[in-house]
Amino acid sequence: MEIPVRAASHSYAVTIGKGILKQAVASHEKLFEKADKIIVLTDEHVWAAQQQYFEENFPHAFHVLVMPAGEKCKTFENFLGAQTFLLEQKCTRKSLVIAFGGGAVGDLAGFVAATYMRGIPFVQVPTTILAHDSAVGGKTAINHTLGKNMIGAFYQPQAVFYDTNFLHSLNEKEVRSGMAEVIKHALISDAQWVEELLEGEHVTQLPEDLLANYLAHGVQVKAKIVEQDETEQSVRKYLNLGHTYGHAIEAAAGYGRVAHGEAVMIGLVYCLLLCERYGKINHLFTKRFLQFALENGYPFEAVHEFTFDQLTEYLLKDKKADYGELQFVLLDTIGNPFVQKIELAECREIDEQLRSLLAEV
């Protein structure tokens, strides 16, 4: 299946399906023929699990750099190391980078491609559920100790090859984390899809075909938004539902200790409490959604590990903040997101509500 992404800077396709890597590479033969060198940037866990499959299905010669896994991939030190590797391989503006891994690898590799010689082409080959979101749309970044994804660029890939065979090696925590972004896509787009998720099987036990359909649906939701707003000036902010408070939890815990999707799920419940005030979401739905999250194994312990004052410095670094005012993506109803400015004092009230709600269930 091919899903077009018609970004303002250029158009490309997301090829998604079981066992599609070899076919997808062949269908982009001109892209690979033009490359004087191909550099595969991956991490130690992905390469250990997927090296054989990748080499069997990728017919071109390449050089590989195996990097640290997780958020350690997105440090200044690793960014410098990747740039050094490209220089040592004598890469030029005709060289091609392959981002082979999950969201962290894709973010890092995309930023490397965006900045090496002021920009060289790259292809996303995501290997996680989480990356169905991050591999599409051209957001690239590394972390700073003072904030997540603070140094980066909007830089679109030439193509995305999403072979769902790669998902077989994911553990339960990785599946659960990735599904939080699927759930987010449902919340901002489709009430019926949300009902299907809430009433369906545990998110870590979905049949393979159903999971693939959900991922394709999520890609379509994101592609439609990116086509309208490539650089997050308006509607692309909707994709940050749950991320403002979630990123604060993730950053306070130290990147990697709380999985990104786990933090987003906490942020989604926080946002639903705000939606009760500013939209038409009722408290019964919020409690039902929280119960769904808990039944699916999403951990909420991190909320109790930090005071609101400790989270505040990370909230105020949110990239959606406007002249010091926090902006949250909220839902009027399921499928109808909007952006709302929220005073810090009200954020504190909602934080207290969240802690009280967690004590009830």
XYZ file of N, CA, C and O in Angstrom, residues 222-361:
560
model
N -1.875 11.599 9.582
C -0.744 12.522 9.668
C -0.440 13.147 8.309
O -0.162 14.348 8.217
N -0.479 12.353 7.248
C -0.174 12.873 5.910
C -1.134 14.000 5.535
O -0.725 15.027 4.976
N -2.402 13.833 5.857
C -3.394 14.860 5.533
C -3.096 16.166 6.251
O -3.203 17.261 5.683
N -2.677 16.064 7.506
C -2.359 17.265 8.286
C -1.079 17.922 7.777
O -1.014 19.153 7.624
N -0.045 17.118 7.482
C 1.229 17.659 6.986
C 1.025 18.383 5.657
O 1.664 19.402 5.379
N 0.135 17.862 4.819
C -0.153 18.526 3.541
C -0.716 19.934 3.754
O -0.447 20.841 2.970
N -1.457 20.111 4.812
C -2.046 21.425 5.102
C -1.066 22.361 5.791
O -1.161 23.579 5.646
N -0.124 21.804 6.562
C 0.727 22.632 7.419
C 2.031 21.891 7.696
O 2.160 21.194 8.694
N 3.007 22.081 6.813
C 4.251 21.317 6.927
C 5.078 21.710 8.146
O 5.703 20.855 8.791
N 5.099 22.986 8.481
C 6.038 23.474 9.505
C 5.351 23.903 10.805
O 5.877 24.724 11.550
N 4.203 23.339 11.073
C 3.518 23.496 12.357
C 3.192 24.952 12.698
O 3.449 25.430 13.805
N 2.601 25.623 11.735
C 2.117 26.981 11.985
C 0.655 26.994 12.428
O 0.196 27.952 13.018
N -0.054 25.905 12.137
C -1.488 25.879 12.468
C -1.919 24.453 12.830
O -1.643 23.985 13.928
N -2.567 23.746 11.878
C -3.219 22.477 12.214
C -2.243 21.356 12.577
O -2.639 20.388 13.229
N -0.984 21.472 12.182
C -0.044 20.408 12.551
C 0.150 20.325 14.069
O 0.550 19.283 14.594
N -0.134 21.411 14.754
C -0.059 21.382 16.219
C -0.983 20.329 16.807
O -0.741 19.828 17.907
N -2.055 19.968 16.076
C -2.999 18.974 16.582
C -2.319 17.632 16.854
O -2.778 16.855 17.697
N -1.246 17.361 16.124
C -0.525 16.104 16.309
C 0.196 16.043 17.647
O 0.724 14.997 18.029
N 0.225 17.169 18.370
C 0.869 17.219 19.680
C -0.102 16.955 20.820
O 0.239 17.196 21.986
N -1.300 16.480 20.521
C -2.239 16.129 21.590
C -1.549 15.201 22.600
O -0.980 14.183 22.223
N -1.582 15.573 23.857
C -0.980 14.751 24.907
C 0.496 14.962 25.113
O 1.073 14.445 26.074
N 1.133 15.740 24.236
C 2.590 15.837 24.279
C 3.119 16.922 25.211
O 4.259 16.826 25.661
N 2.334 17.951 25.507
C 2.853 19.039 26.338
C 3.160 18.536 27.748
O 4.291 18.636 28.234
N 2.167 17.985 28.411
C 2.378 17.422 29.748
C 3.222 16.144 29.649
O 4.087 15.889 30.498
N 2.990 15.349 28.602
C 3.750 14.113 28.426
C 5.237 14.355 28.290
O 6.059 13.672 28.904
N 5.616 15.351 27.488
C 7.033 15.683 27.334
C 7.636 16.154 28.645
O 8.809 15.876 28.934
N 6.859 16.874 29.451
C 7.368 17.332 30.742
C 7.682 16.145 31.649
O 8.731 16.109 32.303
N 6.792 15.157 31.670
C 7.037 13.940 32.448
C 8.270 13.212 31.926
O 9.149 12.789 32.695
N 8.349 13.076 30.609
C 9.463 12.365 29.974
C 10.789 13.048 30.279
O 11.790 12.389 30.603
N 10.826 14.370 30.183
C 12.063 15.111 30.420
C 12.455 15.080 31.890
O 13.629 14.915 32.232
N 11.482 15.244 32.789
C 11.779 15.237 34.219
C 12.333 13.881 34.652
O 13.235 13.811 35.501
N 11.806 12.808 34.064
C 12.260 11.462 34.425
C 13.655 11.163 33.889
O 14.351 10.297 34.413
N 14.065 11.911 32.860
C 15.328 11.595 32.195
C 15.013 10.745 30.987
O 14.391 9.683 31.106
N 15.403 11.228 29.808
C 14.988 10.594 28.567
C 15.342 9.114 28.544
O 16.470 8.722 28.810
N 14.335 8.301 28.259
C 14.549 6.868 28.146
C 13.993 6.086 29.320
O 13.686 4.904 29.188
N 13.831 6.726 30.488
C 13.332 5.974 31.641
C 11.831 5.749 31.529
O 11.327 4.675 31.864
N 11.109 6.769 31.115
C 9.689 6.623 30.764
C 9.614 6.630 29.245
O 10.066 7.569 28.604
N 9.069 5.574 28.659
C 8.987 5.495 27.201
C 8.133 6.641 26.673
O 7.192 7.103 27.339
N 8.456 7.094 25.465
C 7.745 8.250 24.900
C 6.235 8.025 24.878
O 5.455 8.885 25.308
N 5.808 6.874 24.390
C 4.376 6.605 24.306
C 3.717 6.511 25.670
O 2.547 6.888 25.831
N 4.446 6.001 26.658
C 3.909 5.956 28.021
C 3.669 7.374 28.545
O 2.662 7.654 29.194
N 4.622 8.268 28.264
C 4.476 9.662 28.685
C 3.317 10.325 27.944
O 2.552 11.106 28.530
N 3.175 10.037 26.654
C 2.075 10.603 25.872
C 0.731 10.146 26.431
O -0.220 10.929 26.518
N 0.641 8.883 26.840
C -0.629 8.398 27.391
C -0.987 9.148 28.669
O -2.159 9.512 28.885
N -0.004 9.421 29.515
C -0.255 10.249 30.697
C -0.761 11.623 30.254
O -1.727 12.161 30.793
N -0.080 12.184 29.241
C -0.471 13.495 28.728
C -1.865 13.515 28.125
O -2.577 14.528 28.208
N -2.287 12.410 27.528
C -3.630 12.344 26.943
C -4.705 12.426 28.032
O -5.715 13.120 27.871
N -4.484 11.722 29.133
C -5.451 11.783 30.233
C -5.491 13.194 30.815
O -6.567 13.735 31.105
N -4.337 13.818 30.972
C -4.264 15.201 31.442
C -5.068 16.119 30.516
O -5.845 16.956 30.976
N -4.886 15.932 29.216
C -5.613 16.766 28.244
C -7.123 16.542 28.302
O -7.897 17.487 28.144
N -7.535 15.312 28.516
C -8.967 15.043 28.594
C -9.598 15.783 29.780
O -10.745 16.250 29.690
N -8.858 15.910 30.877
C -9.363 16.696 32.009
C -9.531 18.163 31.614
O -10.511 18.813 32.001
N -8.605 18.685 30.833
C -8.749 20.050 30.318
C -9.927 20.147 29.347
O -10.652 21.156 29.326
N -10.109 19.087 28.537
C -11.210 19.086 27.557
C -12.571 19.147 28.239
O -13.543 19.644 27.658
N -12.655 18.637 29.459
C -13.914 18.728 30.201
C -14.291 20.188 30.454
O -15.478 20.528 30.543
N -13.280 21.052 30.569
C -13.522 22.471 30.829
C -13.750 23.262 29.545
O -14.556 24.195 29.523
N -13.019 22.911 28.506
C -13.020 23.745 27.296
C -13.749 23.110 26.113
O -13.974 23.771 25.110
N -14.077 21.846 26.228
C -14.779 21.163 25.144
C -16.004 20.445 25.667
O -16.534 20.765 26.739
N -16.445 19.442 24.929
C -17.655 18.709 25.282
C -17.348 17.295 25.778
O -18.244 16.443 25.826
N -16.106 17.034 26.120
C -15.735 15.741 26.689
C -16.246 15.683 28.124
O -16.066 16.635 28.891
N -16.911 14.585 28.501
C -17.408 14.485 29.876
C -16.485 13.630 30.740
O -15.629 12.900 30.233
N -16.673 13.746 32.039
C -15.767 13.075 32.981
C -15.884 11.552 32.891
O -14.900 10.840 33.129
N -17.066 11.062 32.540
C -17.218 9.610 32.389
C -16.298 9.078 31.303
O -15.709 8.002 31.449
N -16.182 9.842 30.203
C -15.280 9.396 29.132
C -13.831 9.441 29.613
O -13.052 8.519 29.333
N -13.455 10.486 30.335
C -12.079 10.575 30.843
C -11.752 9.376 31.723
O -10.686 8.756 31.585
N -12.667 9.028 32.635
C -12.435 7.883 33.523
C -12.392 6.585 32.733
O -11.578 5.696 33.023
N -13.252 6.480 31.737
C -13.257 5.273 30.889
C -11.934 5.149 30.138
O -11.368 4.053 30.024
N -11.446 6.276 29.627
C -10.181 6.264 28.887
C -9.027 5.892 29.817
O -8.143 5.098 29.443
N -9.017 6.445 31.022
C -7.964 6.099 31.979
C -8.023 4.615 32.330
O -6.983 3.952 32.407
N -9.232 4.096 32.528
C -9.365 2.670 32.832
C -8.835 1.816 31.692
O -8.156 0.801 31.919
N -9.136 2.217 30.475
C -8.606 1.530 29.286
C -7.077 1.537 29.309
O -6.428 0.509 29.055
N -6.492 2.687 29.613
C -5.029 2.798 29.643
C -4.433 1.886 30.708
O -3.438 1.175 30.463
N -5.035 1.874 31.890
C -4.523 1.035 32.979
C -4.676 -0.451 32.650
O -3.760 -1.252 32.896
N -5.808 -0.821 32.073
C -6.036 -2.223 31.707
C -5.048 -2.688 30.644
O -4.730 -3.891 30.572
N -4.569 -1.755 29.836
C -3.601 -2.097 28.799
C -2.156 -1.972 29.279
O -1.228 -2.079 28.480
N -1.984 -1.742 30.564
C -0.643 -1.780 31.148
C 0.147 -0.492 31.088
O 1.352 -0.490 31.370
N -0.501 0.626 30.725
C 0.225 1.895 30.698
C 0.525 2.333 32.127
O -0.381 2.415 32.957
N 1.793 2.620 32.431
C 2.151 3.003 33.802
C 1.935 4.499 34.048
O 2.217 5.323 33.192
N 1.437 4.826 35.240
C 1.203 6.223 35.612
C 2.002 6.618 36.856
O 1.828 7.717 37.383
N 2.903 5.729 37.296
C 3.663 6.011 38.514
C 4.492 7.278 38.410
O 4.720 7.970 39.405
N 4.931 7.612 37.200
C 5.812 8.776 37.024
C 5.138 10.069 37.466
O 5.826 11.013 37.875
N 3.814 10.111 37.411
C 3.101 11.324 37.836
C 3.413 11.639 39.295
O 3.566 12.803 39.683
N 3.525 10.583 40.103
C 3.733 10.773 41.539
C 5.195 11.002 41.904
O 5.502 11.310 43.058
N 6.087 10.850 40.949
C 7.514 10.994 41.235
C 7.986 12.442 41.189
O 9.103 12.748 41.593
N 7.127 13.324 40.675
C 7.516 14.735 40.526
C 6.386 15.636 40.997
O 5.209 15.332 40.780
N 6.763 16.713 41.632
C 5.764 17.726 41.977
C 5.452 18.547 40.732
O 6.221 18.540 39.755
N 4.350 19.278 40.776
C 4.040 20.147 39.644
C 5.126 21.201 39.469
O 5.470 21.562 38.337
N 5.680 21.687 40.550
C 6.748 22.683 40.452
C 7.952 22.120 39.700
O 8.612 22.840 38.945
N 8.245 20.840 39.895
C 9.361 20.216 39.172
C 9.053 20.091 37.681
O 9.955 20.174 36.848
N 7.785 19.905 37.345
C 7.397 19.762 35.939
C 7.301 21.109 35.224
O 7.416 21.173 33.999
N 7.118 22.168 36.006
C 6.852 23.478 35.418
C 7.930 23.931 34.459
O 7.639 24.435 33.354
N 9.209 23.766 34.831
C 10.279 24.259 33.960
C 10.256 23.563 32.605
O 10.580 24.167 31.577
N 9.823 22.309 32.577
C 9.748 21.593 31.302
C 8.497 21.986 30.520
O 8.533 22.076 29.290
N 7.400 22.232 31.204
C 6.192 22.707 30.530
C 6.450 24.019 29.806
O 6.016 24.223 28.666
N 7.182 24.923 30.469
C 7.409 26.250 29.893
C 8.365 26.220 28.709
O 8.478 27.207 27.979
N 9.067 25.093 28.508
C 9.955 24.968 27.343
C 9.250 24.348 26.153
O 9.862 24.126 25.103
N 7.956 24.074 26.299
C 7.213 23.469 25.198
C 7.272 24.364 23.963
O 7.098 25.589 24.057
N 7.478 23.751 22.802
C 7.673 24.532 21.567
C 6.400 25.228 21.094
O 6.460 26.104 20.241
N 5.248 24.833 21.630
C 4.007 25.507 21.259
C 3.760 26.756 22.107
O 2.814 27.500 21.851
N 4.562 26.946 23.158
C 4.377 28.117 24.019
C 4.508 29.393 23.186
O 5.369 29.507 22.311
N 3.638 30.339 23.461
C 3.569 31.571 22.669
C 3.740 32.763 23.610
O 2.870 33.052 24.423
N 4.896 33.437 23.500
C 5.194 34.584 24.363
C 5.008 34.223 25.843
O 4.425 34.977 26.623
N 5.501 33.036 26.197
C 5.453 32.617 27.591
C 4.144 31.988 28.022
O 4.030 31.518 29.154
N 3.141 31.952 27.139
C 1.861 31.336 27.470
C 1.818 29.912 26.925
O 2.167 29.674 25.771
N 1.351 29.007 27.753
C 1.254 27.611 27.341
C 0.058 27.409 26.416
O -1.012 27.975 26.634
N 0.267 26.599 25.387
C -0.811 26.250 24.474
C -0.975 24.730 24.469
O -0.008 24.009 24.249
N -2.182 24.291 24.723
C -2.481 22.864 24.730
C -3.383 22.520 23.556
O -4.306 23.283 23.230
N -3.128 21.376 22.948
C -4.065 20.832 21.974
C -5.144 20.101 22.756
O -4.846 19.230 23.584
N -6.386 20.469 22.521
C -7.524 19.877 23.219
C -8.543 19.370 22.200
O -8.388 19.577 20.999
N -9.574 18.720 22.702
C -10.648 18.197 21.858
C -11.961 18.850 22.246
O -12.331 18.837 23.427
N -12.664 19.414 21.257
C -14.031 19.846 21.509
C -14.894 18.591 21.649
O -15.576 18.384 22.649
N -14.840 17.758 20.644
C -15.377 16.399 20.687
C -14.309 15.504 20.083
O -13.328 15.979 19.522
N -14.484 14.196 20.182
C -13.528 13.279 19.572
C -13.492 13.546 18.074
O -14.517 13.599 17.402
N -12.296 13.756 17.553
C -12.137 14.040 16.129
C -12.124 15.503 15.785
O -11.958 15.859 14.615
N -12.291 16.381 16.798
C -12.340 17.826 16.547
C -11.392 18.566 17.485
O -11.812 19.106 18.517
N -10.093 18.575 17.135
C -9.103 19.216 18.000
C -9.049 20.728 17.799
O -9.478 21.258 16.770
N -8.528 21.410 18.793
C -8.272 22.844 18.696
C -7.139 23.187 19.660
O -6.743 22.358 20.487
N -6.596 24.380 19.539
C -5.502 24.824 20.406
C -6.036 25.869 21.377
O -6.757 26.784 20.979
N -5.690 25.704 22.648
C -6.196 26.585 23.691
C -5.039 27.073 24.574
O -4.226 26.273 25.032
N -4.979 28.377 24.808
C -4.006 28.908 25.759
C -4.481 28.618 27.171
O -5.650 28.815 27.502
N -3.554 28.140 28.006
C -3.875 27.767 29.379
C -2.890 28.451 30.324
O -1.668 28.349 30.135
N -3.408 29.117 31.333
C -2.548 29.741 32.336
C -1.894 28.666 33.204
O -2.475 27.599 33.444
N -0.701 28.983 33.703
C 0.036 28.020 34.515
C -0.750 27.630 35.769
O -0.712 26.464 36.196
N -1.481 28.570 36.344
C -2.267 28.267 37.538
C -3.317 27.199 37.247
O -3.578 26.315 38.082
N -3.912 27.251 36.051
C -4.896 26.239 35.693
C -4.228 24.900 35.413
O -4.773 23.845 35.729
N -3.038 24.945 34.837
C -2.270 23.712 34.634
C -2.038 23.009 35.971
O -2.109 21.781 36.067
N -1.763 23.798 36.998
C -1.558 23.231 38.333
C -2.847 22.574 38.841
O -2.804 21.477 39.418
N -3.977 23.228 38.616
C -5.260 22.650 39.035
C -5.515 21.306 38.360
O -5.969 20.352 38.995
N -5.241 21.240 37.059
C -5.465 19.993 36.325
C -4.489 18.911 36.789
O -4.855 17.726 36.882
N -3.277 19.304 37.098
C -2.303 18.359 37.646
C -2.841 17.757 38.948
O -2.738 16.540 39.175
N -3.426 18.591 39.797
C -4.004 18.100 41.057
C -5.173 17.170 40.782
O -5.333 16.136 41.448
N -5.995 17.517 39.789
C -7.121 16.655 39.410
C -6.633 15.293 38.936
O -7.224 14.265 39.279
N -5.564 15.299 38.115
C -5.020 14.040 37.611
C -4.546 13.160 38.755
O -4.840 11.953 38.790
N -3.845 13.753 39.701
C -3.349 12.965 40.838
C -4.508 12.407 41.662
O -4.455 11.256 42.133
N -5.557 13.189 41.827
C -6.741 12.717 42.562
C -7.442 11.590 41.811
O -7.874 10.592 42.414
N -7.548 11.746 40.498
C -8.201 10.719 39.681
C -7.434 9.404 39.744
O -8.030 8.325 39.854
N -6.121 9.494 39.690
C -5.301 8.277 39.766
C -5.457 7.586 41.113
O -5.362 6.351 41.207
N -5.693 8.360 42.158
C -5.894 7.780 43.490
C -7.229 7.056 43.594
O -7.402 6.144 44.425
N -8.182 7.443 42.746
C -9.522 6.845 42.789
C -9.564 5.462 42.145
O -10.359 4.612 42.550
N -8.761 5.263 41.098
C -8.900 4.041 40.285
C -7.965 2.929 40.761
O -7.056 3.168 41.524
